[in-house]
């Protein structure tokens, strides 16, 4: 199984996921800031899961990932920091296997309910299905399926 952690930061979720996955699992941890990826790498190695995580520095407006066949993607508190969310949703969708899902979570302190609803409208327009709206404290959340 291969998963994407978009806007991974210091790897809170990447490292936890890698720990759950077993040796055949892979996490592609993507962030704009090399500094975050460097900290993630150190923390992952310390946790003994470094071999399961590939770090990748993206551009602000392009993931620049090719030939991935992802089984799952996470964008936790990161999508609102991207200048063009439609582009992000399109790009992640292109990297997922058919039927694979994206968990999109945004902080209520930075993203209004209206703005999140607009993002979901954009997602549907791009071909995603909204299959769940999990309740996550202090957050707007949705599960999108390709
Ligand atoms: C609030 S942090 C969330 C970190 C992590 N997902 C978590 O929940 O612990 C947002 C992260 O998104 C990254 N980020 C901001 N703009 C980005 C972009 N255009 N592409 C990729 N990552 C970006 C930041 O560098 C930062 O690490």
PDB file of N, CA, C and O and ligand atoms in Angstrom, residues 5-14 30-34 36-37 56-63 74-84 87-88 105 107 110, ligand 1:
ATOM      1  N   UNK A   5       1.007  11.775   1.972  1.00  0.00           N
ATOM      2  CA  UNK A   5       0.705  12.729   3.044  1.00  0.00           C
ATOM      3  C   UNK A   5       1.094  14.097   2.494  1.00  0.00           C
ATOM      4  O   UNK A   5       2.275  14.472   2.500  1.00  0.00           O
ATOM      5  N   UNK A   6       0.079  14.829   1.992  1.00  0.00           N
ATOM      6  CA  UNK A   6       0.346  16.113   1.364  1.00  0.00           C
ATOM      7  C   UNK A   6       0.421  17.229   2.411  1.00  0.00           C
ATOM      8  O   UNK A   6      -0.494  17.373   3.224  1.00  0.00           O
ATOM      9  N   UNK A   7       1.482  18.014   2.361  1.00  0.00           N
ATOM     10  CA  UNK A   7       1.690  19.068   3.365  1.00  0.00           C
ATOM     11  C   UNK A   7       1.995  18.400   4.698  1.00  0.00           C
ATOM     12  O   UNK A   7       1.414  18.721   5.733  1.00  0.00           O
ATOM     13  N   UNK A   8       2.936  17.476   4.644  1.00  0.00           N
ATOM     14  CA  UNK A   8       3.193  16.560   5.776  1.00  0.00           C
ATOM     15  C   UNK A   8       3.783  17.247   6.995  1.00  0.00           C
ATOM     16  O   UNK A   8       3.729  16.697   8.094  1.00  0.00           O
ATOM     17  N   UNK A   9       4.368  18.451   6.809  1.00  0.00           N
ATOM     18  CA  UNK A   9       4.996  19.106   7.952  1.00  0.00           C
ATOM     19  C   UNK A   9       6.084  18.225   8.552  1.00  0.00           C
ATOM     20  O   UNK A   9       6.864  17.593   7.831  1.00  0.00           O
ATOM     21  N   UNK A  10       6.108  18.157   9.866  1.00  0.00           N
ATOM     22  CA  UNK A  10       7.153  17.374  10.545  1.00  0.00           C
ATOM     23  C   UNK A  10       6.817  15.883  10.609  1.00  0.00           C
ATOM     24  O   UNK A  10       7.550  15.116  11.239  1.00  0.00           O
ATOM     25  N   UNK A  11       5.698  15.505   9.995  1.00  0.00           N
ATOM     26  CA  UNK A  11       5.448  14.081   9.814  1.00  0.00           C
ATOM     27  C   UNK A  11       4.592  13.409  10.870  1.00  0.00           C
ATOM     28  O   UNK A  11       4.623  12.178  11.000  1.00  0.00           O
ATOM     29  N   UNK A  12       3.798  14.205  11.567  1.00  0.00           N
ATOM     30  CA  UNK A  12       2.934  13.620  12.594  1.00  0.00           C
ATOM     31  C   UNK A  12       2.151  12.419  12.041  1.00  0.00           C
ATOM     32  O   UNK A  12       2.144  11.326  12.620  1.00  0.00           O
ATOM     33  N   UNK A  13       1.508  12.617  10.871  1.00  0.00           N
ATOM     34  CA  UNK A  13       0.690  11.535  10.303  1.00  0.00           C
ATOM     35  C   UNK A  13       1.533  10.552   9.486  1.00  0.00           C
ATOM     36  O   UNK A  13       1.255   9.350   9.482  1.00  0.00           O
ATOM     37  N   UNK A  14       2.546  11.045   8.796  1.00  0.00           N
ATOM     38  CA  UNK A  14       3.384  10.146   7.975  1.00  0.00           C
ATOM     39  C   UNK A  14       4.015   9.062   8.845  1.00  0.00           C
ATOM     40  O   UNK A  14       4.029   7.881   8.476  1.00  0.00           O
ATOM     41  N   UNK A  30       5.064  14.735   1.370  1.00  0.00           N
ATOM     42  CA  UNK A  30       5.326  15.860   0.469  1.00  0.00           C
ATOM     43  C   UNK A  30       5.120  17.182   1.206  1.00  0.00           C
ATOM     44  O   UNK A  30       4.110  17.366   1.887  1.00  0.00           O
ATOM     45  N   UNK A  31       6.068  18.065   1.047  1.00  0.00           N
ATOM     46  CA  UNK A  31       5.913  19.401   1.631  1.00  0.00           C
ATOM     47  C   UNK A  31       6.678  20.413   0.785  1.00  0.00           C
ATOM     48  O   UNK A  31       7.608  20.066   0.052  1.00  0.00           O
ATOM     49  N   UNK A  32       6.265  21.657   0.950  1.00  0.00           N
ATOM     50  CA  UNK A  32       6.926  22.772   0.272  1.00  0.00           C
ATOM     51  C   UNK A  32       8.260  23.101   0.927  1.00  0.00           C
ATOM     52  O   UNK A  32       9.203  23.555   0.270  1.00  0.00           O
ATOM     53  N   UNK A  33       8.343  22.864   2.229  1.00  0.00           N
ATOM     54  CA  UNK A  33       9.514  23.315   2.988  1.00  0.00           C
ATOM     55  C   UNK A  33      10.501  22.163   3.239  1.00  0.00           C
ATOM     56  O   UNK A  33      10.168  21.204   3.949  1.00  0.00           O
ATOM     57  N   UNK A  34      11.689  22.329   2.712  1.00  0.00           N
ATOM     58  CA  UNK A  34      12.731  21.310   2.905  1.00  0.00           C
ATOM     59  C   UNK A  34      13.030  21.099   4.392  1.00  0.00           C
ATOM     60  O   UNK A  34      13.278  19.973   4.835  1.00  0.00           O
ATOM     61  N   UNK A  36      11.012  21.167   6.899  1.00  0.00           N
ATOM     62  CA  UNK A  36      10.023  20.233   7.468  1.00  0.00           C
ATOM     63  C   UNK A  36      10.409  18.797   7.111  1.00  0.00           C
ATOM     64  O   UNK A  36      10.341  17.887   7.938  1.00  0.00           O
ATOM     65  N   UNK A  37      10.798  18.606   5.855  1.00  0.00           N
ATOM     66  CA  UNK A  37      11.130  17.247   5.401  1.00  0.00           C
ATOM     67  C   UNK A  37      12.376  16.724   6.117  1.00  0.00           C
ATOM     68  O   UNK A  37      12.459  15.530   6.433  1.00  0.00           O
ATOM     69  N   UNK A  56       9.508  14.200  -0.325  1.00  0.00           N
ATOM     70  CA  UNK A  56       9.557  14.854  -1.627  1.00  0.00           C
ATOM     71  C   UNK A  56       9.201  16.326  -1.444  1.00  0.00           C
ATOM     72  O   UNK A  56       8.143  16.640  -0.901  1.00  0.00           O
ATOM     73  N   UNK A  57      10.092  17.205  -1.905  1.00  0.00           N
ATOM     74  CA  UNK A  57       9.800  18.634  -1.840  1.00  0.00           C
ATOM     75  C   UNK A  57       9.081  19.043  -3.111  1.00  0.00           C
ATOM     76  O   UNK A  57       9.591  18.837  -4.212  1.00  0.00           O
ATOM     77  N   UNK A  58       7.887  19.623  -2.937  1.00  0.00           N
ATOM     78  CA  UNK A  58       7.113  20.052  -4.106  1.00  0.00           C
ATOM     79  C   UNK A  58       7.271  21.557  -4.304  1.00  0.00           C
ATOM     80  O   UNK A  58       7.916  22.240  -3.511  1.00  0.00           O
ATOM     81  N   UNK A  59       6.673  22.052  -5.373  1.00  0.00           N
ATOM     82  CA  UNK A  59       6.598  23.494  -5.600  1.00  0.00           C
ATOM     83  C   UNK A  59       5.265  23.987  -5.021  1.00  0.00           C
ATOM     84  O   UNK A  59       4.336  23.192  -4.819  1.00  0.00           O
ATOM     85  N   UNK A  60       5.138  25.294  -4.821  1.00  0.00           N
ATOM     86  CA  UNK A  60       3.899  25.835  -4.260  1.00  0.00           C
ATOM     87  C   UNK A  60       2.695  25.495  -5.147  1.00  0.00           C
ATOM     88  O   UNK A  60       1.587  25.283  -4.644  1.00  0.00           O
ATOM     89  N   UNK A  61       2.919  25.422  -6.442  1.00  0.00           N
ATOM     90  CA  UNK A  61       1.794  25.197  -7.358  1.00  0.00           C
ATOM     91  C   UNK A  61       1.940  23.922  -8.180  1.00  0.00           C
ATOM     92  O   UNK A  61       1.320  23.779  -9.222  1.00  0.00           O
ATOM     93  N   UNK A  62       2.758  22.989  -7.718  1.00  0.00           N
ATOM     94  CA  UNK A  62       2.886  21.716  -8.453  1.00  0.00           C
ATOM     95  C   UNK A  62       3.484  20.650  -7.550  1.00  0.00           C
ATOM     96  O   UNK A  62       4.504  20.879  -6.892  1.00  0.00           O
ATOM     97  N   UNK A  63       2.845  19.489  -7.534  1.00  0.00           N
ATOM     98  CA  UNK A  63       3.374  18.386  -6.730  1.00  0.00           C
ATOM     99  C   UNK A  63       4.640  17.804  -7.354  1.00  0.00           C
ATOM    100  O   UNK A  63       5.529  17.335  -6.661  1.00  0.00           O
ATOM    101  N   UNK A  74      -3.830  11.861   2.105  1.00  0.00           N
ATOM    102  CA  UNK A  74      -4.242  12.690   3.230  1.00  0.00           C
ATOM    103  C   UNK A  74      -3.761  14.119   2.967  1.00  0.00           C
ATOM    104  O   UNK A  74      -2.613  14.331   2.560  1.00  0.00           O
ATOM    105  N   UNK A  75      -4.662  15.074   3.187  1.00  0.00           N
ATOM    106  CA  UNK A  75      -4.244  16.481   3.183  1.00  0.00           C
ATOM    107  C   UNK A  75      -4.815  17.085   4.468  1.00  0.00           C
ATOM    108  O   UNK A  75      -5.994  17.458   4.522  1.00  0.00           O
ATOM    109  N   UNK A  76      -4.001  17.100   5.492  1.00  0.00           N
ATOM    110  CA  UNK A  76      -4.461  17.522   6.816  1.00  0.00           C
ATOM    111  C   UNK A  76      -3.927  18.919   7.110  1.00  0.00           C
ATOM    112  O   UNK A  76      -2.714  19.130   7.268  1.00  0.00           O
ATOM    113  N   UNK A  77      -4.850  19.871   7.164  1.00  0.00           N
ATOM    114  CA  UNK A  77      -4.524  21.266   7.475  1.00  0.00           C
ATOM    115  C   UNK A  77      -3.508  21.851   6.489  1.00  0.00           C
ATOM    116  O   UNK A  77      -2.703  22.721   6.866  1.00  0.00           O
ATOM    117  N   UNK A  78      -3.538  21.402   5.266  1.00  0.00           N
ATOM    118  CA  UNK A  78      -2.541  21.880   4.294  1.00  0.00           C
ATOM    119  C   UNK A  78      -3.160  22.468   3.026  1.00  0.00           C
ATOM    120  O   UNK A  78      -2.572  23.375   2.422  1.00  0.00           O
ATOM    121  N   UNK A  79      -4.332  21.988   2.610  1.00  0.00           N
ATOM    122  CA  UNK A  79      -4.874  22.414   1.301  1.00  0.00           C
ATOM    123  C   UNK A  79      -5.121  23.920   1.242  1.00  0.00           C
ATOM    124  O   UNK A  79      -4.915  24.545   0.209  1.00  0.00           O
ATOM    125  N   UNK A  80      -5.557  24.517   2.376  1.00  0.00           N
ATOM    126  CA  UNK A  80      -5.864  25.957   2.349  1.00  0.00           C
ATOM    127  C   UNK A  80      -4.614  26.816   2.154  1.00  0.00           C
ATOM    128  O   UNK A  80      -4.724  27.998   1.857  1.00  0.00           O
ATOM    129  N   UNK A  81      -3.438  26.223   2.305  1.00  0.00           N
ATOM    130  CA  UNK A  81      -2.198  26.993   2.125  1.00  0.00           C
ATOM    131  C   UNK A  81      -1.725  26.995   0.669  1.00  0.00           C
ATOM    132  O   UNK A  81      -0.753  27.662   0.322  1.00  0.00           O
ATOM    133  N   UNK A  82      -2.435  26.235  -0.149  1.00  0.00           N
ATOM    134  CA  UNK A  82      -2.034  26.098  -1.560  1.00  0.00           C
ATOM    135  C   UNK A  82      -2.742  27.172  -2.388  1.00  0.00           C
ATOM    136  O   UNK A  82      -3.946  27.377  -2.243  1.00  0.00           O
ATOM    137  N   UNK A  83      -2.011  27.861  -3.259  1.00  0.00           N
ATOM    138  CA  UNK A  83      -2.638  28.957  -4.021  1.00  0.00           C
ATOM    139  C   UNK A  83      -3.788  28.499  -4.918  1.00  0.00           C
ATOM    140  O   UNK A  83      -4.764  29.229  -5.063  1.00  0.00           O
ATOM    141  N   UNK A  84      -3.688  27.335  -5.526  1.00  0.00           N
ATOM    142  CA  UNK A  84      -4.723  26.874  -6.448  1.00  0.00           C
ATOM    143  C   UNK A  84      -5.203  25.480  -6.021  1.00  0.00           C
ATOM    144  O   UNK A  84      -4.607  24.456  -6.385  1.00  0.00           O
ATOM    145  N   UNK A  87      -6.214  22.932  -8.748  1.00  0.00           N
ATOM    146  CA  UNK A  87      -5.044  22.271  -9.340  1.00  0.00           C
ATOM    147  C   UNK A  87      -4.578  21.131  -8.429  1.00  0.00           C
ATOM    148  O   UNK A  87      -4.276  20.032  -8.880  1.00  0.00           O
ATOM    149  N   UNK A  88      -4.561  21.395  -7.117  1.00  0.00           N
ATOM    150  CA  UNK A  88      -4.132  20.364  -6.165  1.00  0.00           C
ATOM    151  C   UNK A  88      -5.056  19.146  -6.221  1.00  0.00           C
ATOM    152  O   UNK A  88      -4.604  18.003  -6.283  1.00  0.00           O
ATOM    153  N   UNK A 105      -8.861  17.493   5.365  1.00  0.00           N
ATOM    154  CA  UNK A 105      -9.225  18.067   6.664  1.00  0.00           C
ATOM    155  C   UNK A 105      -8.644  19.480   6.729  1.00  0.00           C
ATOM    156  O   UNK A 105      -7.454  19.689   6.463  1.00  0.00           O
ATOM    157  N   UNK A 107      -8.683  23.340   9.023  1.00  0.00           N
ATOM    158  CA  UNK A 107      -8.958  23.907  10.346  1.00  0.00           C
ATOM    159  C   UNK A 107     -10.068  24.966  10.301  1.00  0.00           C
ATOM    160  O   UNK A 107     -10.037  25.852   9.439  1.00  0.00           O
ATOM    161  N   UNK A 110      -9.098  28.708  10.150  1.00  0.00           N
ATOM    162  CA  UNK A 110      -8.545  29.315   8.930  1.00  0.00           C
ATOM    163  C   UNK A 110      -9.449  29.186   7.715  1.00  0.00           C
ATOM    164  O   UNK A 110      -9.251  29.886   6.721  1.00  0.00           O
TER     165      UNK A 110
HETATM  166  C1  LIG B   1      -0.365  23.452   9.281  1.00  0.00           C
HETATM  167  S1  LIG B   1       0.928  22.512   8.596  1.00  0.00           S
HETATM  168  C2  LIG B   1       0.220  20.868   8.675  1.00  0.00           C
HETATM  169  C3  LIG B   1       1.270  19.804   8.801  1.00  0.00           C
HETATM  170  C4  LIG B   1       0.734  18.362   8.934  1.00  0.00           C
HETATM  171  N1  LIG B   1      -0.177  17.996   7.865  1.00  0.00           N
HETATM  172  C5  LIG B   1       0.060  18.163  10.268  1.00  0.00           C
HETATM  173  O1  LIG B   1      -1.177  18.181  10.317  1.00  0.00           O
HETATM  174  O2  LIG B   1       0.777  17.965  11.266  1.00  0.00           O
HETATM  175  C6  LIG B   1       0.815  22.896   6.854  1.00  0.00           C
HETATM  176  C7  LIG B   1       1.957  22.336   6.018  1.00  0.00           C
HETATM  177  O3  LIG B   1       1.646  22.560   4.630  1.00  0.00           O
HETATM  178  C8  LIG B   1       2.846  22.925   3.987  1.00  0.00           C
HETATM  179  N2  LIG B   1       2.512  23.681   2.768  1.00  0.00           N
HETATM  180  C9  LIG B   1       2.112  24.969   2.654  1.00  0.00           C
HETATM  181  N3  LIG B   1       1.907  25.297   1.371  1.00  0.00           N
HETATM  182  C10 LIG B   1       2.189  24.184   0.651  1.00  0.00           C
HETATM  183  C11 LIG B   1       2.164  23.885  -0.745  1.00  0.00           C
HETATM  184  N4  LIG B   1       1.822  24.806  -1.653  1.00  0.00           N
HETATM  185  N5  LIG B   1       2.520  22.644  -1.137  1.00  0.00           N
HETATM  186  C12 LIG B   1       2.879  21.720  -0.213  1.00  0.00           C
HETATM  187  N6  LIG B   1       2.907  21.933   1.120  1.00  0.00           N
HETATM  188  C13 LIG B   1       2.568  23.161   1.534  1.00  0.00           C
HETATM  189  C14 LIG B   1       3.607  23.741   5.002  1.00  0.00           C
HETATM  190  O4  LIG B   1       4.983  23.798   4.697  1.00  0.00           O
HETATM  191  C15 LIG B   1       3.297  22.992   6.295  1.00  0.00           C
HETATM  192  O5  LIG B   1       4.265  22.012   6.567  1.00  0.00           O
END
